[in-house]
Short mmCIF file of N, CA and C in Angstrom, two decimals:
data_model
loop_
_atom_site.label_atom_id
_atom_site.label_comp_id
_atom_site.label_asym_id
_atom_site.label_seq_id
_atom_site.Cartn_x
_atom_site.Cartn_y
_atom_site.Cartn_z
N UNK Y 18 -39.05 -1.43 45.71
CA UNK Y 18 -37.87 -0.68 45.42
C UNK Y 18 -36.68 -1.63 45.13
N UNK Y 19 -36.72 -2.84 45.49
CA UNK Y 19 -35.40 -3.38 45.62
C UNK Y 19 -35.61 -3.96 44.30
N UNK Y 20 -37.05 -4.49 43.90
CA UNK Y 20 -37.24 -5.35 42.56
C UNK Y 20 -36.62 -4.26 41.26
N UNK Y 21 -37.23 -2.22 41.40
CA UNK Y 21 -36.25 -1.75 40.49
C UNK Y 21 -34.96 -1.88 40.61
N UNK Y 22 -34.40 -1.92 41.57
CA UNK Y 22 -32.85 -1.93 41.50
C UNK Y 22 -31.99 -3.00 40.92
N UNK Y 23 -32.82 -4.84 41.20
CA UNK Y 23 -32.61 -5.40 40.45
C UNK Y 23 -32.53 -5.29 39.00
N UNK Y 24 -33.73 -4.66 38.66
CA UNK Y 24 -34.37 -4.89 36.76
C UNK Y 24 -33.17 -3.72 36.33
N UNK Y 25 -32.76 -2.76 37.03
CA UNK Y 25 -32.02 -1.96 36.66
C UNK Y 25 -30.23 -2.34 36.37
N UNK Y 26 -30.01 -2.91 37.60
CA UNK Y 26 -29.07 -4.14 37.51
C UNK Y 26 -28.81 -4.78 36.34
N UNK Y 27 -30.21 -5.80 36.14
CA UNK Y 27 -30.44 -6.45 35.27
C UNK Y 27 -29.52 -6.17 33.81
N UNK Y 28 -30.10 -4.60 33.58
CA UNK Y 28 -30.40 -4.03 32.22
C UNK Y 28 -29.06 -3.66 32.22
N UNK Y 29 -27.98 -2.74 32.70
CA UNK Y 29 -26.76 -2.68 32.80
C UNK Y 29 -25.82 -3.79 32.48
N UNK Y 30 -26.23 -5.17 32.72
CA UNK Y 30 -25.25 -6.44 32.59
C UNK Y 30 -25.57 -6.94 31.39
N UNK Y 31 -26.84 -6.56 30.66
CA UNK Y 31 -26.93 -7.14 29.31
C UNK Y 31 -26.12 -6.23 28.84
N UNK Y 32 -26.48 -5.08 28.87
CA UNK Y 32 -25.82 -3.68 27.78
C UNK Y 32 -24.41 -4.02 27.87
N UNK Y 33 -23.68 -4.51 28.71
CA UNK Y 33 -22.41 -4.23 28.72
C UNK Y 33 -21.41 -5.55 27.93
N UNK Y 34 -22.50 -6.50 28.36
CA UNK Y 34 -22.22 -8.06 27.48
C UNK Y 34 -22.41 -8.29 25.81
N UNK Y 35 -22.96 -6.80 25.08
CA UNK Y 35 -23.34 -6.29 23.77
C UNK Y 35 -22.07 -6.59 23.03
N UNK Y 36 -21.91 -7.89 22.18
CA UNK Y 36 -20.58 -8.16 21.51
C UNK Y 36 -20.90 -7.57 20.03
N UNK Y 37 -20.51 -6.08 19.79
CA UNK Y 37 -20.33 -5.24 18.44
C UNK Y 37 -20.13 -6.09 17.41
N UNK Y 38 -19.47 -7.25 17.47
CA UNK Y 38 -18.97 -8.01 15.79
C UNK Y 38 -19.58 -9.61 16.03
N UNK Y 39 -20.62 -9.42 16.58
CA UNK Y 39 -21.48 -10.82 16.93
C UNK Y 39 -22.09 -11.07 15.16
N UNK Y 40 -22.87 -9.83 14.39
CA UNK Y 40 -23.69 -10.27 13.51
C UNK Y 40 -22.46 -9.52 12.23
N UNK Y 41 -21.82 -9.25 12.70
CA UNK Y 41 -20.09 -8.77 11.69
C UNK Y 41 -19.74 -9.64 10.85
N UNK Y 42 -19.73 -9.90 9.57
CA UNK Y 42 -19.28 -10.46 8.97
C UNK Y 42 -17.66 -10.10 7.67
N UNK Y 43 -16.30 -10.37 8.29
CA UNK Y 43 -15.32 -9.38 7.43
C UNK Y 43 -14.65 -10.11 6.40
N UNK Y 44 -15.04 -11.97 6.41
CA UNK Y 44 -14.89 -12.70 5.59
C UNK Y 44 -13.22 -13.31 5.93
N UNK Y 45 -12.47 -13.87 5.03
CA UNK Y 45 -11.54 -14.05 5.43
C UNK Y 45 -10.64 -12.99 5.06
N UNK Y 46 -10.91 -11.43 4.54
CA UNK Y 46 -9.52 -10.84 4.35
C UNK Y 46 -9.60 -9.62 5.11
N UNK Y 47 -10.21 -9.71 6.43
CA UNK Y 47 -10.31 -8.96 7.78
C UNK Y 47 -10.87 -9.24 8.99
N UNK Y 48 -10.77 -8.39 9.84
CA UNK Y 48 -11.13 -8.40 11.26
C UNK Y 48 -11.94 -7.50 11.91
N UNK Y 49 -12.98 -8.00 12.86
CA UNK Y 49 -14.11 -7.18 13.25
C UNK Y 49 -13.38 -6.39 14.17
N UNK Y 50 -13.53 -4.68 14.38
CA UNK Y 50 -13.05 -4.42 15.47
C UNK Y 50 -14.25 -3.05 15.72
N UNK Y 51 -14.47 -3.24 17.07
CA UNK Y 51 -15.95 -2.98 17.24
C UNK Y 51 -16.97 -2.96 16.61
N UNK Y 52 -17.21 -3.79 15.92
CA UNK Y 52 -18.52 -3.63 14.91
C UNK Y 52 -18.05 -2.94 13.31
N UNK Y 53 -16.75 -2.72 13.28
CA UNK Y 53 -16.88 -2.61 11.91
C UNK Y 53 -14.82 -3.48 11.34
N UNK Y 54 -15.44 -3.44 9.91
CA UNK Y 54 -14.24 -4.60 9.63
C UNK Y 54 -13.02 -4.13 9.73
N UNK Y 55 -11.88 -4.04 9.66
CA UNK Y 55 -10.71 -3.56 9.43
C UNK Y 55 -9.93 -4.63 8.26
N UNK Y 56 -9.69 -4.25 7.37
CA UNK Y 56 -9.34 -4.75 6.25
C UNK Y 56 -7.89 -5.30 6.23
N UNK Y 57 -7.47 -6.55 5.61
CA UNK Y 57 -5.94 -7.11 5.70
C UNK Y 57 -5.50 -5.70 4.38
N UNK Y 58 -4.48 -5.86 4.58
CA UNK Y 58 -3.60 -5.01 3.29
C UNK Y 58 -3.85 -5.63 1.99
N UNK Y 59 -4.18 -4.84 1.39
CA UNK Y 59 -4.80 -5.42 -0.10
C UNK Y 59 -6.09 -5.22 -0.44
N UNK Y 60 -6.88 -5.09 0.48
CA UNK Y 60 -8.38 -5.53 0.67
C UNK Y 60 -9.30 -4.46 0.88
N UNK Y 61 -10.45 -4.06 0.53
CA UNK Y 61 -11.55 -3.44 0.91
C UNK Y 61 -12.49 -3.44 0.69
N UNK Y 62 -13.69 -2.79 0.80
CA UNK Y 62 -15.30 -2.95 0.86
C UNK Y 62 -15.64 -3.18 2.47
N UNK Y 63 -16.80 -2.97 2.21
CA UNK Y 63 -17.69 -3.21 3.74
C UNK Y 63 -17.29 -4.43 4.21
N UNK Y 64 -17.34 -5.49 3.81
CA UNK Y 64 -16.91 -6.81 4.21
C UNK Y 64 -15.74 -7.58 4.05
N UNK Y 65 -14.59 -6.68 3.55
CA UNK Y 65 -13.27 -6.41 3.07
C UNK Y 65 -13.32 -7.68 1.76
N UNK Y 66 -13.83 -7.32 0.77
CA UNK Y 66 -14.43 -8.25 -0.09
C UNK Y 66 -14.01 -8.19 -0.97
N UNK Y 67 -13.18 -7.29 -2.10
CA UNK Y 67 -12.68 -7.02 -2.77
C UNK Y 67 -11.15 -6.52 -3.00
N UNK Y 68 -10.74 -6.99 -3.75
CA UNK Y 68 -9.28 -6.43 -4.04
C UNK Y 68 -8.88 -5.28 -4.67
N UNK Y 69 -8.47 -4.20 -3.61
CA UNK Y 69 -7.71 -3.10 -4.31
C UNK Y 69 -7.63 -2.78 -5.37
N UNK Y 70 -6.39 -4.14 -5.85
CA UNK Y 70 -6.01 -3.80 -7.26
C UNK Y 70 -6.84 -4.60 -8.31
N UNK Y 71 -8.01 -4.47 -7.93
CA UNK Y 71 -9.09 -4.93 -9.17
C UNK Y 71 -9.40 -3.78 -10.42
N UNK Y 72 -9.45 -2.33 -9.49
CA UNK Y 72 -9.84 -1.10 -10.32
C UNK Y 72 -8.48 -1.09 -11.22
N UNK Y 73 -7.44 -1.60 -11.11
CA UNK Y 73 -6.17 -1.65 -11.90
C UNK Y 73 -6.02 -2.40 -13.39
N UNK Y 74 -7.00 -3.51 -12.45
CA UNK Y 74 -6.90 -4.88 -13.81
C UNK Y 74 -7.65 -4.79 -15.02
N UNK Y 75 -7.37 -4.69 -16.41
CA UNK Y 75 -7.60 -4.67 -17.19
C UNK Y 75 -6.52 -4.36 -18.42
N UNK Y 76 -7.27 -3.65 -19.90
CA UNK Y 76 -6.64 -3.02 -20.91
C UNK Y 76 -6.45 -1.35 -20.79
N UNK Y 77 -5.52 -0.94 -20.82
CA UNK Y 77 -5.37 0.58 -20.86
C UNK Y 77 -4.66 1.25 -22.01
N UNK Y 78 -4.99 2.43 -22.87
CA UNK Y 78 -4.20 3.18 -23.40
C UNK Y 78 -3.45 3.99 -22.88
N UNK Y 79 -2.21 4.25 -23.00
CA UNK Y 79 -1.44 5.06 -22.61
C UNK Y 79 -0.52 5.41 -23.54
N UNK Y 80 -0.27 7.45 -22.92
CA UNK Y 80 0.42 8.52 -23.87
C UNK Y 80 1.92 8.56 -22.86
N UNK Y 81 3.02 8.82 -23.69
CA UNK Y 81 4.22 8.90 -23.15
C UNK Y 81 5.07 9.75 -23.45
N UNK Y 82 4.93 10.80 -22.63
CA UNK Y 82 5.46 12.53 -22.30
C UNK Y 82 6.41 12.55 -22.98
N UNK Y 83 7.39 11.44 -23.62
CA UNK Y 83 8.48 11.67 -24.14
C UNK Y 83 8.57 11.53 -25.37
N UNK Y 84 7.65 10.33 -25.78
CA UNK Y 84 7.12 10.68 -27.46
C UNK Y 84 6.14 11.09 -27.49
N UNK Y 85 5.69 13.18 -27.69
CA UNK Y 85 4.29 13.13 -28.22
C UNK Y 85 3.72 12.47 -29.29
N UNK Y 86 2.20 12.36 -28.89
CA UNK Y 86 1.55 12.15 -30.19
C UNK Y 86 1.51 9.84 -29.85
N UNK Y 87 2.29 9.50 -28.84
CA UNK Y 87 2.51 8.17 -28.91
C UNK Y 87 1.38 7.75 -28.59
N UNK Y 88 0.65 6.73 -28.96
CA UNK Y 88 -0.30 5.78 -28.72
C UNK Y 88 -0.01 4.18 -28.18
N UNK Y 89 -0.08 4.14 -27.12
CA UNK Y 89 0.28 2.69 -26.64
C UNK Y 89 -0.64 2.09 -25.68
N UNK Y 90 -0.34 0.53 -25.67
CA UNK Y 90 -1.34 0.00 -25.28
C UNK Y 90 -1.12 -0.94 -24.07
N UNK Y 91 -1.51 -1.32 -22.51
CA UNK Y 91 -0.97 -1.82 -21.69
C UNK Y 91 -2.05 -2.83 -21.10
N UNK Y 92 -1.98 -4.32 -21.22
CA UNK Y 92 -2.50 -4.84 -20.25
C UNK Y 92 -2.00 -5.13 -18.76
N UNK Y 93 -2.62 -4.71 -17.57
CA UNK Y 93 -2.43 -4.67 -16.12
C UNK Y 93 -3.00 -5.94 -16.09
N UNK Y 94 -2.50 -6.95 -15.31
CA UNK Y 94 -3.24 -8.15 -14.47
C UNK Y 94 -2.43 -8.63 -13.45
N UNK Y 95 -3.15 -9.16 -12.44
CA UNK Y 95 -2.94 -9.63 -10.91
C UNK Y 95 -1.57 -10.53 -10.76
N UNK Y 96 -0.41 -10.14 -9.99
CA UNK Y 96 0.74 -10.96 -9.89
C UNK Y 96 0.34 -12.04 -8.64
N UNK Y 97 0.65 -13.23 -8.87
CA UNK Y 97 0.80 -14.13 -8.05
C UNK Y 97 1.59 -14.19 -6.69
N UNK Y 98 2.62 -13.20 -6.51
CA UNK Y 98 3.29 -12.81 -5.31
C UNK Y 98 2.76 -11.97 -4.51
N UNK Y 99 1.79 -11.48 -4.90
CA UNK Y 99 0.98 -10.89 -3.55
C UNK Y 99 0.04 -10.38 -4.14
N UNK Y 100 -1.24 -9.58 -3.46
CA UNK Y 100 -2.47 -9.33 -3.46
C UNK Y 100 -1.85 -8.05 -3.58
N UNK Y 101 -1.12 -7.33 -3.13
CA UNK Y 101 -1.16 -5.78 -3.56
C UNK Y 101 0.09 -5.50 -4.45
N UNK Y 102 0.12 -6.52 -5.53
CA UNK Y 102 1.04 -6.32 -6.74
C UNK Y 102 0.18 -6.07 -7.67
N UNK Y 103 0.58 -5.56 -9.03
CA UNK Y 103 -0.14 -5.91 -10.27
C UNK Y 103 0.98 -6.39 -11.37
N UNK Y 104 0.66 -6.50 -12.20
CA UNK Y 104 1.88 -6.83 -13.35
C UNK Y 104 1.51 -5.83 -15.04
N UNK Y 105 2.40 -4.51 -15.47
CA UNK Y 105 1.90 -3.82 -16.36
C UNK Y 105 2.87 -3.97 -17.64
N UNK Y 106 2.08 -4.24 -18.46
CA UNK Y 106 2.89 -4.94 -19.98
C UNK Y 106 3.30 -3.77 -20.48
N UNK Y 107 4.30 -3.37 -21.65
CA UNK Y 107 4.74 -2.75 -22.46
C UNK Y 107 5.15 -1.52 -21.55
N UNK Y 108 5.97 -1.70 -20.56
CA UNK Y 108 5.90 -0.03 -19.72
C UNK Y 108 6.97 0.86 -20.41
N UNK Y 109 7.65 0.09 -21.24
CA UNK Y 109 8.78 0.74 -22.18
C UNK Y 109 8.28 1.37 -23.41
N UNK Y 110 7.04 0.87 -24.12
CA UNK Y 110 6.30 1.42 -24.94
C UNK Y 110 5.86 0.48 -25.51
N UNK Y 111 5.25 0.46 -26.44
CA UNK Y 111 4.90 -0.71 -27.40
C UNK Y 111 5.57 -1.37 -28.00
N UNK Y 112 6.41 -0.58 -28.81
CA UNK Y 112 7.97 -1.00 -29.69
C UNK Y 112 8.95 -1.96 -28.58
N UNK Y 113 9.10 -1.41 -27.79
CA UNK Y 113 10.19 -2.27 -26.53
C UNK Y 113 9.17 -3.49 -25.70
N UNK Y 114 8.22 -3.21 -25.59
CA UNK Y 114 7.67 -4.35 -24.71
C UNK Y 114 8.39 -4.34 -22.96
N UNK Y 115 8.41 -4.96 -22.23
CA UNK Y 115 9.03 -5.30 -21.13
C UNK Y 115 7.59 -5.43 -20.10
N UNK Y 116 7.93 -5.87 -18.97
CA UNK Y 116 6.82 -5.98 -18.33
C UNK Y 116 7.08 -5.76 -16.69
N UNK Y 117 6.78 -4.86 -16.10
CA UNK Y 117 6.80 -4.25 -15.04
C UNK Y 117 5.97 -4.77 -13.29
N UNK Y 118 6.60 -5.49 -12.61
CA UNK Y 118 5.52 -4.72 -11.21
C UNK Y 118 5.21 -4.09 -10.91
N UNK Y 119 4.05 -3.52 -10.65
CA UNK Y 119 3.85 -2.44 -8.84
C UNK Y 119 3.10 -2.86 -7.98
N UNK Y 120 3.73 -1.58 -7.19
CA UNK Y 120 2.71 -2.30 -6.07
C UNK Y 120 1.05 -0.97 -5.48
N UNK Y 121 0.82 -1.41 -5.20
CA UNK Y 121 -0.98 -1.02 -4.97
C UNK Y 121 -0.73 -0.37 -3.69
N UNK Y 122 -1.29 0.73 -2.87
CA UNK Y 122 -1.15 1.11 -1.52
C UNK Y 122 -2.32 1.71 -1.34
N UNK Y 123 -3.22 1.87 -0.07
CA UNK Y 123 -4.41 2.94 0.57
C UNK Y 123 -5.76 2.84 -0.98
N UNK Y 124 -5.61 1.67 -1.78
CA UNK Y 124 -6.37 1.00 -2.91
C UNK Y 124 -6.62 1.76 -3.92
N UNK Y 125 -5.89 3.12 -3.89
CA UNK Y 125 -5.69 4.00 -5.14
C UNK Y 125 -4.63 4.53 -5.75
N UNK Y 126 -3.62 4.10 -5.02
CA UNK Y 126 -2.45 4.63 -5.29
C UNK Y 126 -1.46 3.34 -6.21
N UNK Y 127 -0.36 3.45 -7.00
CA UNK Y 127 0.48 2.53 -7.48
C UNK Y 127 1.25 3.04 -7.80
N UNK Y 128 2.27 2.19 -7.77
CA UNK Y 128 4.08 2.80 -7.94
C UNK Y 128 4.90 1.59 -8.42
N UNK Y 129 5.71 1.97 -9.01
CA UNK Y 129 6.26 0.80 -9.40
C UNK Y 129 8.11 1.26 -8.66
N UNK Y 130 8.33 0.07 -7.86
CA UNK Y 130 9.43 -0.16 -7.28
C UNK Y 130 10.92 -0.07 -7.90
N UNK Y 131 11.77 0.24 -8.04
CA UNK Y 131 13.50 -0.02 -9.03
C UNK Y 131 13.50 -1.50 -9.45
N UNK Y 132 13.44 -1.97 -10.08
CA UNK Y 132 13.48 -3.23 -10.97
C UNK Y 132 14.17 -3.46 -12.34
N UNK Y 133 14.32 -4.34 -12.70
CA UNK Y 133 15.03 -4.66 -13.87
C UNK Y 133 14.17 -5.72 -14.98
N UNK Y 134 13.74 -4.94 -16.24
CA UNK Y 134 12.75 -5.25 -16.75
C UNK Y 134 13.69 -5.38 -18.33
N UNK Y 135 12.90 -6.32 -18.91
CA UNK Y 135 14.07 -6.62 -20.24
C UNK Y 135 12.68 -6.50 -21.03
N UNK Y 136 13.74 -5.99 -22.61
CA UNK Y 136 12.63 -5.25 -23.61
C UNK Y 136 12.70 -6.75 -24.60
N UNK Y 137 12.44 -6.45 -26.07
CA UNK Y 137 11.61 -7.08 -27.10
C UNK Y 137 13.02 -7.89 -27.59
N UNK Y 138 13.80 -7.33 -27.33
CA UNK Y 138 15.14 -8.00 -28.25
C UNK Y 138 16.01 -8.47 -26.84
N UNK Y 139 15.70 -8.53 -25.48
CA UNK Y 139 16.25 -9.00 -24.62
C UNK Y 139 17.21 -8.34 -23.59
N UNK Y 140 17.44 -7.17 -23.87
CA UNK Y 140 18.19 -5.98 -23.29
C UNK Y 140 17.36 -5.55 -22.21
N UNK Y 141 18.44 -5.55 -20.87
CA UNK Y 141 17.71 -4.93 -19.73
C UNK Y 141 17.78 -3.70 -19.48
N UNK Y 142 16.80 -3.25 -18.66
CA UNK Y 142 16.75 -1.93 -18.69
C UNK Y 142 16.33 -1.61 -17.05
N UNK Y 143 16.61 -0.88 -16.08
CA UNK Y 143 15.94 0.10 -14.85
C UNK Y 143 15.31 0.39 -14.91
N UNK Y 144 14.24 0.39 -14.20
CA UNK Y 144 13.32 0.89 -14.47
C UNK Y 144 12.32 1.37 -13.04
N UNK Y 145 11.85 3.04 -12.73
CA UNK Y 145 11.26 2.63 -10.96
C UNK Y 145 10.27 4.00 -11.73
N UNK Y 146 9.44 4.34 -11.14
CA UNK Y 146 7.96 5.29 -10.97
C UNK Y 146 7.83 5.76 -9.90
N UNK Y 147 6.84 7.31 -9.50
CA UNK Y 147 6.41 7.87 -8.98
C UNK Y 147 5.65 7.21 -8.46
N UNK Y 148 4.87 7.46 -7.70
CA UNK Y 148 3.32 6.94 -7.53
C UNK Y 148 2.87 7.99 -7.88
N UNK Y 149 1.31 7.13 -8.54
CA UNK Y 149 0.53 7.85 -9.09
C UNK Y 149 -0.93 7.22 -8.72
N UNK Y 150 -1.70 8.23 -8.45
CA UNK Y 150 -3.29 7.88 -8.19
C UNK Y 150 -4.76 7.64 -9.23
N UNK Y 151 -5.30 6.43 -8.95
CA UNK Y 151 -5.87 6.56 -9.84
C UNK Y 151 -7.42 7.24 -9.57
N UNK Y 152 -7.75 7.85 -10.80
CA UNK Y 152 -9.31 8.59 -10.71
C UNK Y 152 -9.82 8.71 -11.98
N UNK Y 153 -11.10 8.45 -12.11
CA UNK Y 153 -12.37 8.50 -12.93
C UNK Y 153 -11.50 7.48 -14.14
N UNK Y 154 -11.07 6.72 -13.75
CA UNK Y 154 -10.03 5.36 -15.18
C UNK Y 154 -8.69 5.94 -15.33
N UNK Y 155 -8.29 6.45 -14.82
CA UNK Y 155 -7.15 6.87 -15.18
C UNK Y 155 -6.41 7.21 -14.30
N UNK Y 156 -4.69 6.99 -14.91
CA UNK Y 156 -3.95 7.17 -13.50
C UNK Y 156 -2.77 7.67 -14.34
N UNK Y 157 -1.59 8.72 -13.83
CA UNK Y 157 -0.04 8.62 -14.07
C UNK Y 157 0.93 8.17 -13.25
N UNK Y 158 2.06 7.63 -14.00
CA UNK Y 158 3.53 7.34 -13.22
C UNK Y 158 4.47 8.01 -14.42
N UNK Y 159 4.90 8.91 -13.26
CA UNK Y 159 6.46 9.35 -13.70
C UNK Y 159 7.45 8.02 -13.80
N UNK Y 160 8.01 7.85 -14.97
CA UNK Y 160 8.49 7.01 -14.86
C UNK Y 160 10.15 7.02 -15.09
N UNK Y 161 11.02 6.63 -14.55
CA UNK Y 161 12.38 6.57 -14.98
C UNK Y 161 13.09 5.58 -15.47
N UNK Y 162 13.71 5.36 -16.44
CA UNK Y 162 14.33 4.09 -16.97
C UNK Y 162 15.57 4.18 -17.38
N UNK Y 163 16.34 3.07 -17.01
CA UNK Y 163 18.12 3.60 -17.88
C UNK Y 163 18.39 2.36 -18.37
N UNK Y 164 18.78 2.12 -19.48
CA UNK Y 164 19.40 1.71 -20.34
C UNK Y 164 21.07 1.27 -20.02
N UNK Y 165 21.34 0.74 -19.69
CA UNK Y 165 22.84 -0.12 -19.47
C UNK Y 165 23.75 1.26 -18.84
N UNK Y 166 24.37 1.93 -18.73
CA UNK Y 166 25.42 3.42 -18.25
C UNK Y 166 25.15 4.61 -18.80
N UNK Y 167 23.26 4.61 -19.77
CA UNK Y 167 23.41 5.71 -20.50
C UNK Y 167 22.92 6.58 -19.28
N UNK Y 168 22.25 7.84 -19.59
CA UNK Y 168 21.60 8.52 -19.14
C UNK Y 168 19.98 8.31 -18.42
N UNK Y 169 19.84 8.24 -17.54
CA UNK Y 169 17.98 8.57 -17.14
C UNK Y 169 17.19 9.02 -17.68
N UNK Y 170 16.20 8.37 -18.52
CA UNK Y 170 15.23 9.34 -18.96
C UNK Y 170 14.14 9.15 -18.33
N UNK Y 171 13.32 10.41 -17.99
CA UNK Y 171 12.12 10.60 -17.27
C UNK Y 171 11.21 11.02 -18.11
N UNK Y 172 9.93 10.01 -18.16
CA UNK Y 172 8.86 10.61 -19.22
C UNK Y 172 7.55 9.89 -18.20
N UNK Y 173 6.07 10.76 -18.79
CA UNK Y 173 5.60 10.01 -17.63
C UNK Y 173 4.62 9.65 -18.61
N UNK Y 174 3.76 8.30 -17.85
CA UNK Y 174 3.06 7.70 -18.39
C UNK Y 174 1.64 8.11 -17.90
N UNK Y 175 0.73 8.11 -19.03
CA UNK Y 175 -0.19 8.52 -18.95
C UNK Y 175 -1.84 7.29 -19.55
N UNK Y 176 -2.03 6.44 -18.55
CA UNK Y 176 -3.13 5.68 -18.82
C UNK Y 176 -4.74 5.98 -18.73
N UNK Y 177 -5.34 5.42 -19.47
CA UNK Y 177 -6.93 5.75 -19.65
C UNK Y 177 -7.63 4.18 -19.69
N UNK Y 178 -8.31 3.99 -19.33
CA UNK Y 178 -8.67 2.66 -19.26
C UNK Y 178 -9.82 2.41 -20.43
N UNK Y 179 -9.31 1.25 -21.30
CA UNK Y 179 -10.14 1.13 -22.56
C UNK Y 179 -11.62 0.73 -22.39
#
């Protein structure tokens, strides 16, 4: 009787010494917390392995609520100031050019912050967005922009990924 009480003993002090993130692997852009990863900001996958704003990066067409019928074209790629920025070309249209931040949140969402973005001939302009989510390639931002004391115009942008 006493030898079960030991083995029983025994078996209780392993079970409890069971370290969950022993065979865990979360890489360097997370942390094991009980056996599964918890991701730094920016980051996800099983092994927090990938970047958010990867589904962002590329060429996109985009329509703009304020000129029907407009056809424009935007390359998104990765800003150097942080992992949950992106950087989106022509957000003024094609004709104006300018080039925009946002930022990336919960790895589907993007918004672009109040900033000051200068067009093709050098004129600055305001410029801040909704957030907008992206799904099946595609995403919108309401977007607002002003022009030196004129008026706000709100038109929203509408991307498809080429």
């Amino acid at each position: 009787q006493i030898l079960g009480v030991a083995a029983i003993a025994t078996l209780g002090m392993v079970s409890c010494d069971t370290d969950a993130c022993k065979d865990v692997n979360c890489g360097t852009n997370g942390t094991c917390v009980e056996g599964d990863c918890e991701c730094d900001a920016g980051y996800e996958g099983t092994n927090c392995e990938t970047e958010e704003r990867a589904k962002f990066i590329g060429n996109w067409d985009f329509t703009d609520s304020c000129v029907p019928g407009s056809a424009n074209t935007s390359e998104i790629k990765t800003s150097n100031a942080d992992v949950t920025r992106i950087l989106i070309s022509n957000i003024l249209g094609t004709d104006l050019g300018g080039q925009a931040y946002a930022e990336i949140t919960d790895g589907t969402k993007v918004k672009i912050p109040s900033q000051s973005v200068s067009d093709v001939d050098g004129d600055s302009w305001n410029v801040s967005s909704t957030q907008g989510t992206i799904s099946n390639n595609s995403f919108a931002l309401t977007v607002t922009s002003v022009f030196g004391t004129s008026q706000p115009v709100v038109c929203t942008l509408t991307y498809t990924a080429q």
